[in-house]
Short mmCIF file of C-alpha atoms and ligand atoms in Angstrom, two decimals:
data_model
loop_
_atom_site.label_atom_id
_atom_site.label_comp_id
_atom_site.label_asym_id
_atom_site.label_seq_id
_atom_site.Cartn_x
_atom_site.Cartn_y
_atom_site.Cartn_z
CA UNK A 1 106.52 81.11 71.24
CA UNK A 2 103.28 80.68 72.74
CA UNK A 3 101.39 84.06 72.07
CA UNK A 4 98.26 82.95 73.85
CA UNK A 5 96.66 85.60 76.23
CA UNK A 6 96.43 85.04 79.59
CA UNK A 7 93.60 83.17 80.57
CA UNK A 8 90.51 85.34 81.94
CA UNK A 9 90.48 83.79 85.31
CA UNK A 10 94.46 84.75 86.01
CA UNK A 11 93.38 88.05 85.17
CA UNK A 12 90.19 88.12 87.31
CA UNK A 13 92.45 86.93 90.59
CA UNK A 14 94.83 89.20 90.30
CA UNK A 15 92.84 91.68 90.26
CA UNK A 16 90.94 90.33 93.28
CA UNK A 17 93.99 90.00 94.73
CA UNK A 18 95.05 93.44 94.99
CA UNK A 19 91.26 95.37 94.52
CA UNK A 20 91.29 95.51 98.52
CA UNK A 21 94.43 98.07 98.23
CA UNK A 22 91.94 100.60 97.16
CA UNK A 23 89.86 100.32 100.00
CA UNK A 24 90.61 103.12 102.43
CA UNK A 25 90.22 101.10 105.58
CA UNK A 26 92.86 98.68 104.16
CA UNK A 27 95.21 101.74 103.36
CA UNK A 28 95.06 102.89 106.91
CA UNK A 29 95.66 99.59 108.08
CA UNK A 30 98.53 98.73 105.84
CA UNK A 31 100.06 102.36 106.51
CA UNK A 32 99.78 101.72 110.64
CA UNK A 33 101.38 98.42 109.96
CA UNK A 34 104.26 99.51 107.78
CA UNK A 35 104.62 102.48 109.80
CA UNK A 36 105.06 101.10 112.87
CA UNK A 37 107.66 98.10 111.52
CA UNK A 38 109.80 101.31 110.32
CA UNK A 39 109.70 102.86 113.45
CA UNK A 40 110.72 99.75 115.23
CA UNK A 41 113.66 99.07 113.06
CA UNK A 42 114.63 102.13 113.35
CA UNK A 43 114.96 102.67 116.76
CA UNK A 44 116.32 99.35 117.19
CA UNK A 45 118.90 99.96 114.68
CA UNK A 46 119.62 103.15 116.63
CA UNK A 47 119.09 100.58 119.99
CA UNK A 48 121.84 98.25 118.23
CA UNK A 49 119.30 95.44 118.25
CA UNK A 50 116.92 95.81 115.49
CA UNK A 51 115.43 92.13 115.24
CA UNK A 52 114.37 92.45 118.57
CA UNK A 53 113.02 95.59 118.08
CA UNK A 54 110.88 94.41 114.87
CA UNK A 55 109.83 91.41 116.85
CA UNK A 56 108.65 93.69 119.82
CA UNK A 57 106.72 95.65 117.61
CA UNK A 58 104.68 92.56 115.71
CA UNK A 59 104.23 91.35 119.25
CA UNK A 60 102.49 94.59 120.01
CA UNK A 61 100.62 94.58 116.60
CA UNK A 62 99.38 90.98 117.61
CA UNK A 63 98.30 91.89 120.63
CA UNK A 64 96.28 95.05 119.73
CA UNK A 65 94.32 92.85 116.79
CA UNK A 66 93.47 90.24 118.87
CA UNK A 67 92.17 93.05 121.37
CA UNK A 68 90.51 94.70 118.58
CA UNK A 69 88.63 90.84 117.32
CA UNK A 70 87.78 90.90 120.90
CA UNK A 71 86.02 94.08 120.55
CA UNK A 72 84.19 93.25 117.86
CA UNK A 73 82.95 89.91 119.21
CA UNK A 74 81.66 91.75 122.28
CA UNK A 75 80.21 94.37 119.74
CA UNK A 76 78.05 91.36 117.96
CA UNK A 77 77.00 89.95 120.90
CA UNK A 78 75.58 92.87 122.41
CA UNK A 79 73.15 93.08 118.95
CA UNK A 80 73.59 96.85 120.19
CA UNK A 81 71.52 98.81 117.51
CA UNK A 82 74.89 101.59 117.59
CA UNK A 83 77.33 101.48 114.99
CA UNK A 84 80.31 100.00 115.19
CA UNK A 85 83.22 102.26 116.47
CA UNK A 86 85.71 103.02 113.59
CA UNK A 87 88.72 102.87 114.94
CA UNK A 88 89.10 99.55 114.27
CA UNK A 89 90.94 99.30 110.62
CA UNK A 90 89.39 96.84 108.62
CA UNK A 91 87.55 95.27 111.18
CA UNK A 92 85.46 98.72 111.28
CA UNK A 93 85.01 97.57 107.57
CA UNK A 94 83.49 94.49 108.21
CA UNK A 95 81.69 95.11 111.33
CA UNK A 96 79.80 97.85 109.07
CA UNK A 97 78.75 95.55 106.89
CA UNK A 98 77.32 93.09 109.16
CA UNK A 99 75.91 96.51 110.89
CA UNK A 100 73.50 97.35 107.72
CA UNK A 101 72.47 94.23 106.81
CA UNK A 102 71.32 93.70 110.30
CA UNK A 103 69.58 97.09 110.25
CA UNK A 104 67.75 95.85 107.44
CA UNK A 105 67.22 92.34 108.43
CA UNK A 106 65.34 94.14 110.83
CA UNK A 107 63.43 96.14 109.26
CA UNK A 108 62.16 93.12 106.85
CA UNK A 109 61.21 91.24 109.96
CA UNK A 110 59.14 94.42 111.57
CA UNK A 111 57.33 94.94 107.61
CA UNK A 112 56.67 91.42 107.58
CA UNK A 113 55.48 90.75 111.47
CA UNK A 114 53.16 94.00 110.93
CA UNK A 115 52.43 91.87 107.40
CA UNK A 116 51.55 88.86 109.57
CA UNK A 117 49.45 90.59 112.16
CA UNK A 118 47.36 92.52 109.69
CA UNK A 119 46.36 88.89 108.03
CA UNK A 120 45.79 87.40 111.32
CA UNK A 121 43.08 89.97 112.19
CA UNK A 122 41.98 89.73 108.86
CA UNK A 123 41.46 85.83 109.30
CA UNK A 124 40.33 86.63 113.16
CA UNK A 125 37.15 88.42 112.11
CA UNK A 126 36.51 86.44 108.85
CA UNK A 127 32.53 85.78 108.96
CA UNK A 128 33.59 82.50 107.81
CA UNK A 129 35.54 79.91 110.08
CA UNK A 130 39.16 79.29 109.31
CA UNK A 131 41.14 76.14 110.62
CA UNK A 132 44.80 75.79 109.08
CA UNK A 133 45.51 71.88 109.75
CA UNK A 134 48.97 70.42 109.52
CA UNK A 135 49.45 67.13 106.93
CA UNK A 136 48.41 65.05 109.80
CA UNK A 137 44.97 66.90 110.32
CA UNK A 138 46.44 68.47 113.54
CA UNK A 139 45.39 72.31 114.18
CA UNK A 140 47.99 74.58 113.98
CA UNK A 141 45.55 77.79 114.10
CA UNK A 142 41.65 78.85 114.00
CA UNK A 143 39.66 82.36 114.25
CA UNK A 144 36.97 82.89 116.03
CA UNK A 145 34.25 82.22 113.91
CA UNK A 146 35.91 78.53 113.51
CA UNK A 147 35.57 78.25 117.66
CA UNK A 148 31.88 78.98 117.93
CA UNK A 149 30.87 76.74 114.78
CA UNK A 150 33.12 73.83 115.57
CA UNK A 151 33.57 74.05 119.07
CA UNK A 152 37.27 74.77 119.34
CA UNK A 153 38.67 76.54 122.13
CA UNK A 154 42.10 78.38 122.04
CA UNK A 155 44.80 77.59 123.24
CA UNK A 156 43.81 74.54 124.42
CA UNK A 157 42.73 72.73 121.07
CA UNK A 158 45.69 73.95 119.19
CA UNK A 159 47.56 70.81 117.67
CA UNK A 160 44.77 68.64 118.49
CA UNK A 161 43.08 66.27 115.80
CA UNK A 162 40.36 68.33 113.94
CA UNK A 163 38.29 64.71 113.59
CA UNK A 164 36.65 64.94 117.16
CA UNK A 165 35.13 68.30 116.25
CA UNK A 166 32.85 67.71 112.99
CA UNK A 167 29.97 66.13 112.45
CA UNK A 168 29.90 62.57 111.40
CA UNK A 169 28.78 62.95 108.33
CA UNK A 170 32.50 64.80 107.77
CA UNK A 171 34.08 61.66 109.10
CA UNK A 172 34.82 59.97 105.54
CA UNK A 173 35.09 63.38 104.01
CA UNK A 174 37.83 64.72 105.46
CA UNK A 175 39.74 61.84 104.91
CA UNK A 176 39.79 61.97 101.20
CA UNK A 177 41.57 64.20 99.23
CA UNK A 178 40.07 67.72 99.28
CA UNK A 179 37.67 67.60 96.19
CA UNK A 180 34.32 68.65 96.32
CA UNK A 181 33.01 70.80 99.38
CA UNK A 182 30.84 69.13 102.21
CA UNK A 183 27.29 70.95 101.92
CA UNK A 184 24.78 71.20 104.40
CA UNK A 185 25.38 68.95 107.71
CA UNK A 186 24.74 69.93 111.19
CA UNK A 187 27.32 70.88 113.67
CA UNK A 188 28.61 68.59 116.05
CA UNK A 189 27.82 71.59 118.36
CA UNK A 190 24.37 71.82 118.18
CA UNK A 191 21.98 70.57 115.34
CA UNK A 192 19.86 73.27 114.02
CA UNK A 193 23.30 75.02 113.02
CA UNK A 194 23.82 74.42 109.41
CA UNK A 195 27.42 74.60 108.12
CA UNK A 196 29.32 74.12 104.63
CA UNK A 197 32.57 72.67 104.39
CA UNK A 198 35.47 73.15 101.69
CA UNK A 199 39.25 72.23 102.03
CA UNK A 200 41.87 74.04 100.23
CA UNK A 201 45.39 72.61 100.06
CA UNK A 202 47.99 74.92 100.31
CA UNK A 203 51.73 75.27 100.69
CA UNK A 204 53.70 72.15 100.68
CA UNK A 205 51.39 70.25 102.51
CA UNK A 206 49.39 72.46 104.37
CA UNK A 207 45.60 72.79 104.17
CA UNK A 208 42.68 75.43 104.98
CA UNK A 209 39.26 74.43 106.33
CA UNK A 210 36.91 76.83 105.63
CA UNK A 211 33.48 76.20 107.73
CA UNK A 212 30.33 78.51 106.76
CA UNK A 213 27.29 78.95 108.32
CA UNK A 214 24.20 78.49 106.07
CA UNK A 215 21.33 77.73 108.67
CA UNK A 216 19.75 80.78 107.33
CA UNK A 217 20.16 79.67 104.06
CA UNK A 218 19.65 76.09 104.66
CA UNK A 219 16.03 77.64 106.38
CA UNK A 220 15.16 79.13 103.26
CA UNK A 221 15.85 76.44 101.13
CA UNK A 222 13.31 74.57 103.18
CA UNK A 223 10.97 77.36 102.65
CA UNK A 224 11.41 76.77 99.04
CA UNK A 225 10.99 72.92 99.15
CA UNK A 226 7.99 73.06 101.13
CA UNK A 227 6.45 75.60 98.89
CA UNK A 228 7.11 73.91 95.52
CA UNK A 229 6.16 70.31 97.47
CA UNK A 230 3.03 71.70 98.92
CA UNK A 231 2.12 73.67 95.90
CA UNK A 232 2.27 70.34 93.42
CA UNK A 233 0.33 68.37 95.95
CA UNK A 234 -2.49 70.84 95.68
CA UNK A 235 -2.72 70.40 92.08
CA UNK A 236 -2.88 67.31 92.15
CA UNK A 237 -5.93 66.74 92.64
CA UNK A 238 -7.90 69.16 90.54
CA UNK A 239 -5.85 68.28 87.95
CA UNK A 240 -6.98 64.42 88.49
CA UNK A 241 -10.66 65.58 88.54
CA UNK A 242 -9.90 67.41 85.39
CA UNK A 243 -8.22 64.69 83.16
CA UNK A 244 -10.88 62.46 84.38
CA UNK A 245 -13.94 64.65 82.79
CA UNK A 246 -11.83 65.27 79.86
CA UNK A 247 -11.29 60.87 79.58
CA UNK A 248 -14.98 60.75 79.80
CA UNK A 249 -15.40 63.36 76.83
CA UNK A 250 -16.04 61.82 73.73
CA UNK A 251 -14.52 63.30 70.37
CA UNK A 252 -17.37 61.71 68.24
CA UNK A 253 -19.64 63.04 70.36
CA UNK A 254 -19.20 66.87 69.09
CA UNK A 255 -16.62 66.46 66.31
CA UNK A 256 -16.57 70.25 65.84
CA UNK A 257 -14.83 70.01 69.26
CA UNK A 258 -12.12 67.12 69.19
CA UNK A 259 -9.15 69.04 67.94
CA UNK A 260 -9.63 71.32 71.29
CA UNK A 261 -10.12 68.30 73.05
CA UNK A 262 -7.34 65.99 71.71
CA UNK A 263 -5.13 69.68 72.64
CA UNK A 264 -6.82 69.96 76.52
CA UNK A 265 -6.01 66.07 77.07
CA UNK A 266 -2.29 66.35 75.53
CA UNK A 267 -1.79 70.15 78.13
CA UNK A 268 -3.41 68.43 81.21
CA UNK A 269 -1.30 65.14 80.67
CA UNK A 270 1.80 67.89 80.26
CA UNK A 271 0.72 69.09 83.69
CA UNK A 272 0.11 66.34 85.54
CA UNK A 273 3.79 65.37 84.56
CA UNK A 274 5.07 68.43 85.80
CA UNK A 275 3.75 68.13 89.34
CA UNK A 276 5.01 64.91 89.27
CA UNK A 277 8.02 65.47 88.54
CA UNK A 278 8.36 68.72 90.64
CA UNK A 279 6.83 66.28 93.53
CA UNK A 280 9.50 63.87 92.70
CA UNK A 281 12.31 66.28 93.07
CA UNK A 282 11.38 67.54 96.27
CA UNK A 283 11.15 63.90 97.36
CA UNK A 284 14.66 63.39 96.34
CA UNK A 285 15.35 66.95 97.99
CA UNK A 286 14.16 65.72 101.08
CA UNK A 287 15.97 62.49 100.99
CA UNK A 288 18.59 61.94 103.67
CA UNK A 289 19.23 58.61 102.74
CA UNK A 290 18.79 56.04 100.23
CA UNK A 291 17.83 52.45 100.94
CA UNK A 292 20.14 49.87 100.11
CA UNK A 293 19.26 47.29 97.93
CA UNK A 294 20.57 45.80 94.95
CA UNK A 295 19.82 46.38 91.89
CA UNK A 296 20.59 43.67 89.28
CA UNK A 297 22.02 45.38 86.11
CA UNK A 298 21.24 43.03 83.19
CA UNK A 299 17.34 42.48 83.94
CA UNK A 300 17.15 46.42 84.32
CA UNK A 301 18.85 46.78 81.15
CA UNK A 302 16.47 44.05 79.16
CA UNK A 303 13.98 46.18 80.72
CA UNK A 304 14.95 49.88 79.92
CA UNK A 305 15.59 48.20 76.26
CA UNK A 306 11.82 46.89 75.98
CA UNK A 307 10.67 50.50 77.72
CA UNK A 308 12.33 52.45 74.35
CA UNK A 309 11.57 50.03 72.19
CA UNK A 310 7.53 50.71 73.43
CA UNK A 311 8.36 54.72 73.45
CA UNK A 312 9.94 54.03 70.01
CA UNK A 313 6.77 52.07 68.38
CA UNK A 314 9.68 50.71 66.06
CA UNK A 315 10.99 53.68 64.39
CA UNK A 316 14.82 53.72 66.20
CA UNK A 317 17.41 50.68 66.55
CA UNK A 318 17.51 49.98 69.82
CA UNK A 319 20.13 47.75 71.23
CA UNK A 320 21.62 47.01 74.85
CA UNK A 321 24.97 46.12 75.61
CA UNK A 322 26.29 45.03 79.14
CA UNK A 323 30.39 43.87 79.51
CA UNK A 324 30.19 43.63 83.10
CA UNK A 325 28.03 41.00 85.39
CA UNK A 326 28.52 43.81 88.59
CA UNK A 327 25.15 45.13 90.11
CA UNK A 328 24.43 47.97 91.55
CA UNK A 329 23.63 49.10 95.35
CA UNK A 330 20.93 51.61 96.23
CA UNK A 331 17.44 52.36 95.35
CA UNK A 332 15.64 50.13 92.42
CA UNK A 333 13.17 52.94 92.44
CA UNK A 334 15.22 55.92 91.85
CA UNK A 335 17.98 54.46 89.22
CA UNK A 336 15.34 52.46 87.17
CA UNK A 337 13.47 56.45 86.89
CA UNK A 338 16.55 58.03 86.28
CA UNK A 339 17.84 55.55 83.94
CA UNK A 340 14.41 55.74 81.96
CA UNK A 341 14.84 59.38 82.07
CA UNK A 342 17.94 58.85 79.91
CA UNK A 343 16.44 56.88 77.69
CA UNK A 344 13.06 58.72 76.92
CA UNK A 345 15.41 61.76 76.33
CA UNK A 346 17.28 59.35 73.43
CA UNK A 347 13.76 58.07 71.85
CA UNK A 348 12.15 61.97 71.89
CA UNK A 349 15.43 63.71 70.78
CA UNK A 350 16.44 61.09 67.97
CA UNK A 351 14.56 61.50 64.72
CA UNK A 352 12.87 58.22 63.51
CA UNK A 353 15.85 55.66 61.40
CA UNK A 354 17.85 56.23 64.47
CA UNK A 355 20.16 54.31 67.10
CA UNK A 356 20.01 53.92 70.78
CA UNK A 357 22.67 52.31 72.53
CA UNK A 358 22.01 51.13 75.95
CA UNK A 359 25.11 50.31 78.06
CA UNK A 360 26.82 48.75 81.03
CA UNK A 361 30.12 48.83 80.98
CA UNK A 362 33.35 49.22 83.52
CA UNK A 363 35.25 51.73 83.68
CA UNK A 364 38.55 52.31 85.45
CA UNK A 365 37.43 50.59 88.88
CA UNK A 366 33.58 51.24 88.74
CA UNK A 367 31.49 51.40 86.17
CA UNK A 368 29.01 53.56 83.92
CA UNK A 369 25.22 52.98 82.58
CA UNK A 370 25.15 54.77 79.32
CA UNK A 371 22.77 55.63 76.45
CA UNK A 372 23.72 56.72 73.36
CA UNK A 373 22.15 57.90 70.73
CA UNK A 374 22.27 59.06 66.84
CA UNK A 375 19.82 62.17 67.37
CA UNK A 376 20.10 65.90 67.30
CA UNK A 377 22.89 66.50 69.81
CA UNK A 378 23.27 69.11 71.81
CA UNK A 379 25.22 72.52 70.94
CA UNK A 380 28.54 72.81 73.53
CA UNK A 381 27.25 76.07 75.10
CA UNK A 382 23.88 74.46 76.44
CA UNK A 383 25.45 71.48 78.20
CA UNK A 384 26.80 73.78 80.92
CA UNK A 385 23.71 74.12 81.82
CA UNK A 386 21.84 71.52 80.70
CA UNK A 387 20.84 69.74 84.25
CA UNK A 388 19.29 72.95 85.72
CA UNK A 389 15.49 72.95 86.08
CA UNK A 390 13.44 73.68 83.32
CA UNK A 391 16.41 74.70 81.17
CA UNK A 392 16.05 73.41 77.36
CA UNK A 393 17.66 73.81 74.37
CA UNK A 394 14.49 74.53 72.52
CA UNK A 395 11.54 74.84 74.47
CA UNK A 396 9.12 73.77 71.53
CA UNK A 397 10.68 70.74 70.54
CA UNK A 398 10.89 70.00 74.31
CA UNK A 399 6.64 70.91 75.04
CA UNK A 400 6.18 69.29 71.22
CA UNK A 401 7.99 65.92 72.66
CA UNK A 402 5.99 66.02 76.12
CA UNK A 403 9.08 67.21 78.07
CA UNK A 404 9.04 69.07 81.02
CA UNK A 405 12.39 70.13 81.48
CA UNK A 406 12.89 68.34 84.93
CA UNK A 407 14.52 64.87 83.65
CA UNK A 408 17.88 65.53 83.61
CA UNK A 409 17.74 67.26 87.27
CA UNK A 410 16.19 64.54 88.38
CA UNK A 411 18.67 62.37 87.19
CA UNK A 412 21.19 64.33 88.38
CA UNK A 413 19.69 64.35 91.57
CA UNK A 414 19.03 60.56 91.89
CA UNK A 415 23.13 60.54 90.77
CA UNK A 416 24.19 62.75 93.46
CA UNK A 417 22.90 60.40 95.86
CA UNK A 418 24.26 57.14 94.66
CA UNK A 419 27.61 59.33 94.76
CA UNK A 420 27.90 58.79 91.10
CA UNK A 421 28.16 61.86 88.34
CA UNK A 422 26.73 62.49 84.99
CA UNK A 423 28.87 62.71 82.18
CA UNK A 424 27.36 63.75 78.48
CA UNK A 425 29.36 64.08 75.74
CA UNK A 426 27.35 65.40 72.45
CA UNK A 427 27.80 67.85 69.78
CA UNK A 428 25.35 69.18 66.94
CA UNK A 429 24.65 66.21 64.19
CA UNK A 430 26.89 63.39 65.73
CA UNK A 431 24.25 62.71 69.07
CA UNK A 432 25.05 62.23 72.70
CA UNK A 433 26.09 59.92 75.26
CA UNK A 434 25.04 60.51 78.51
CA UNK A 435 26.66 58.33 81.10
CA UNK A 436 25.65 57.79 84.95
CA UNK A 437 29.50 56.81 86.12
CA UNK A 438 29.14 54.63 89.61
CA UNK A 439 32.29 54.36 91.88
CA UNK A 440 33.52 51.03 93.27
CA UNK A 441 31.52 51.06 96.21
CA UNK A 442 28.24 51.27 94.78
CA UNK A 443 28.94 48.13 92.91
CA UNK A 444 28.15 44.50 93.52
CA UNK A 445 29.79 41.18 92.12
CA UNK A 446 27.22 38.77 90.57
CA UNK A 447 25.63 36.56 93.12
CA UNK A 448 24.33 37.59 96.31
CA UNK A 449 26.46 35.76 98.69
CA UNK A 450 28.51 38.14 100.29
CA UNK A 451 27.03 41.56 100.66
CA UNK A 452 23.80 39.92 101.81
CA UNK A 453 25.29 37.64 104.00
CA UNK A 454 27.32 40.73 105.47
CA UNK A 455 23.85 42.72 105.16
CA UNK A 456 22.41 40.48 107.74
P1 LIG B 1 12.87 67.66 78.79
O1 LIG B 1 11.74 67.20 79.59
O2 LIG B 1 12.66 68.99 78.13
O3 LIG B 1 13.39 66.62 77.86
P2 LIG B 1 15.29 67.24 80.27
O4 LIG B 1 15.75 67.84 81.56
O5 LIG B 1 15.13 65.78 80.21
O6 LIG B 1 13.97 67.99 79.88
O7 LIG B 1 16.31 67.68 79.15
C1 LIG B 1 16.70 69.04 79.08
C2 LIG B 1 17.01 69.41 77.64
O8 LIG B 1 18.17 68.70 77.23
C3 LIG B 1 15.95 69.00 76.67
O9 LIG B 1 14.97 70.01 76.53
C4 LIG B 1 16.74 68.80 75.38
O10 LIG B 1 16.87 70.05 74.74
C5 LIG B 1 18.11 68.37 75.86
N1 LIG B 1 18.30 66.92 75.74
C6 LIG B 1 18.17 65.99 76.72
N2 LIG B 1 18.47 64.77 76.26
C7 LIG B 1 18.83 64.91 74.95
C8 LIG B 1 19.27 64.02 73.93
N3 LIG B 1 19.39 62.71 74.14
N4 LIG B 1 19.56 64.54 72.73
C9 LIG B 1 19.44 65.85 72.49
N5 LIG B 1 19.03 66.76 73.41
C10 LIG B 1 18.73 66.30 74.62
#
């Protein structure tokens, strides 16, 4: 005999099958219904003709449910905010149902249009202009702050192409995935306005332009510029007249005196390095644009490999390593100093025995100048901060090796406008690598055929 229980599910239906008896609508219902077949029968049977009685009756029954549906569909359609009658059986039941979670389908939508409101005035009055742009760059929405920086006028620019309304110098920029925010151009709308730019992608597809206005700030920087520009160029000259007497000076002379001289030659020269180098960052600060020439790689590197070698006097290995005949585009000037930066940072930071690696190699599609070297390295907390003006990791070694704590924001600089970054790698005892990393479109192939020609 098969003793196995009943499965779980056979159990489960009938119960589902019968669990609407307890309901008291369907009690009523049922009770109408059974009532109303016995009192058909009976007085049929008492009639003589109880079929037809029975049959009379279901007719009836048939008719006052379909009246009753009827009802109800007129009910729904009305999306009257009354309850449902309840005289309907089960129908009362179910139109109940549907009556609550309307209710409170309603009440979701008013919480979340108040919801939506409360951000849109929020956006509205944002200091900061807000565009939301569809995938295609369309404009699905702006505030107001968006309309007087950019031009946009509501409703008549919604779902237009945000391209017409920014600057040219946004033209390339918006374009490319959203990366790294647009800083400082002029709007389209009138030129002494100074905006920033930043895209955020959000939602599926979705993404937020966020326009600020930094003329102020963009005024002050200036302010700033000029100051530190105008400032070097009026030490200058002193400073020339100075290091001139002190050239004439003669140590032999008054020997008493030569260790104070040797010490005022070695702080003037420190000085005059410093307002160069202050003199050339606020050249680079200044720079719009970069002239574009090429710049032939190997000869550079020959030449930045004789320049540490002379730095060197022949206490570090140098060698120079190229695996790729590309050159580069922009200015000779600018990468040969920034490159030479990198390299008098190796020589002064690398204790005598060691190596410095000079490099051009590719990488992925472009391709990086590097120099590595075998010195001191640099502890992971400093290199955060590393490229900021006059920041050092030891400020005596740096004044002791005739640094001025400018080199590697200059380079950075000079990077920044070639497009290209600067990677370093480095770590206490093992040296570092910095690396100037050039995308595709700063390179040339060998020969001079083509870009010239299209040049021309
Ligand atoms: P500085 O004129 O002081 O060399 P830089 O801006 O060129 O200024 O460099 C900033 C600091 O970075 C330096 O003071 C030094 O501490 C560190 N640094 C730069 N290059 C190297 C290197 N190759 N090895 C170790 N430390 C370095």
């Amino acid at each position: 005999m098969d003793a196995r229980p009943a499965p779980a599910s056979v159990g489960y239906a009938c119960t589902m099958r019968f669990e609407f008896l307890r309901s008291h609508e369907w009690q009523v219902s049922l009770g109408r219904f059974v009532v109303l077949l016995a009192a058909a029968a009976g007085l049929g049977y008492a009639l003589d003709a109880p079929l037809a009685a029975v049959a009379i009756a279901l007719f009836v029954y048939a008719i006052w449910s379909l009246v009753s549906l009827y009802r109800m569909q007129q009910w729904l359609r009305s999306r009257r905010r009354a309850p449902p009658p309840e005289d309907w059986g089960v129908l009362s039941d179910v139109s109940e149902f549907v009556y609550r979670k309307l209710a409170r389908e309603r009440s979701r939508k008013r919480r979340l249009v108040t919801l939506l409101r409360a951000f849109r005035e929020a956006a509205a009055a944002l200091p900061d202009g807000v565009v939301v742009l569809s995938p295609g760059r369309g404009i699905l929405w702006f505030n107001e702050s968006a309309a007087r920086l950019l031009g946009l006028v509501a409703p008549r620019d919604r779902g237009a192409l945000i391209d017409p309304f920014l600057p040219p110098q946004a033209a390339d920029w918006i374009r490319a995935t959203p990366g790294d925010p647009l800083t400082d151009v002029p709007s389209r709308l009138d030129p002494d306005l100074r905006v920033s730019m930043r895209l955020i992608p959000y939602g599926k597809a979705q993404t937020l332009l966020v326009v600020r206005d930094i003329t102020h700030l963009a005024r002050l920087e200036q302010v700033r510029r000029d100051f530190v520009a105008n400032v070097s160029h009026e030490l200058r000259t002193p400073l020339t007249v100075l290091h001139g007497y002190l050239d004439m000076l003669e140590p032999d002379d008054a020997p008493q005196w030569a260790p104070m001289l040797a010490d005022l030659r070695s702080q003037s020269r420190r000085m005059a390095q410093l307002v160069e180098d202050l003199l050339t960052l606020s050249r680079l600060e200044g720079q719009p644009e970069l002239p574009d020439e090429r710049v032939p790689m190997r000869p550079l590197l020959s030449a930045l490999a004789r320049e540490a070698e002379a730095l060197s006097q022949g206490s570090h290995h140098v060698v120079a390593i190229a695996d790729t005949e590309q050159d580069l585009r922009g200015s000779a000037q600018y990468l040969h100093s920034a490159f030479s930066n990198l390299v008098s940072n190796a020589v002064r930071y690398t204790p005598p025995g060691g190596r410095i690696e000079l490099g051009w190699t590719a990488q992925g599609d472009g391709a990086a100048f590097s120099v590595r070297d075998t010195g001191q390295g640099i502890p992971a907390e400093h290199l955060p901060r590393i490229t900021e003006r006059f920041y050092r990791v030891s400020t005596s070694r740096s004044r002791a090796s005739g640094g001025t704590g400018l080199g590697l924001s200059i380079v950075k600089h000079i990077m920044g406008l070639h497009g290209a970054r600067l990677e370093i790698e480095s770590s206490p005892g093992n040296g570092s690598r910095f690396s100037c990393v050039f995308d595709p479109r700063r390179l040339l192939p060998p020969g001079s055929s083509e870009w010239e020609a299209g040049r021309a």
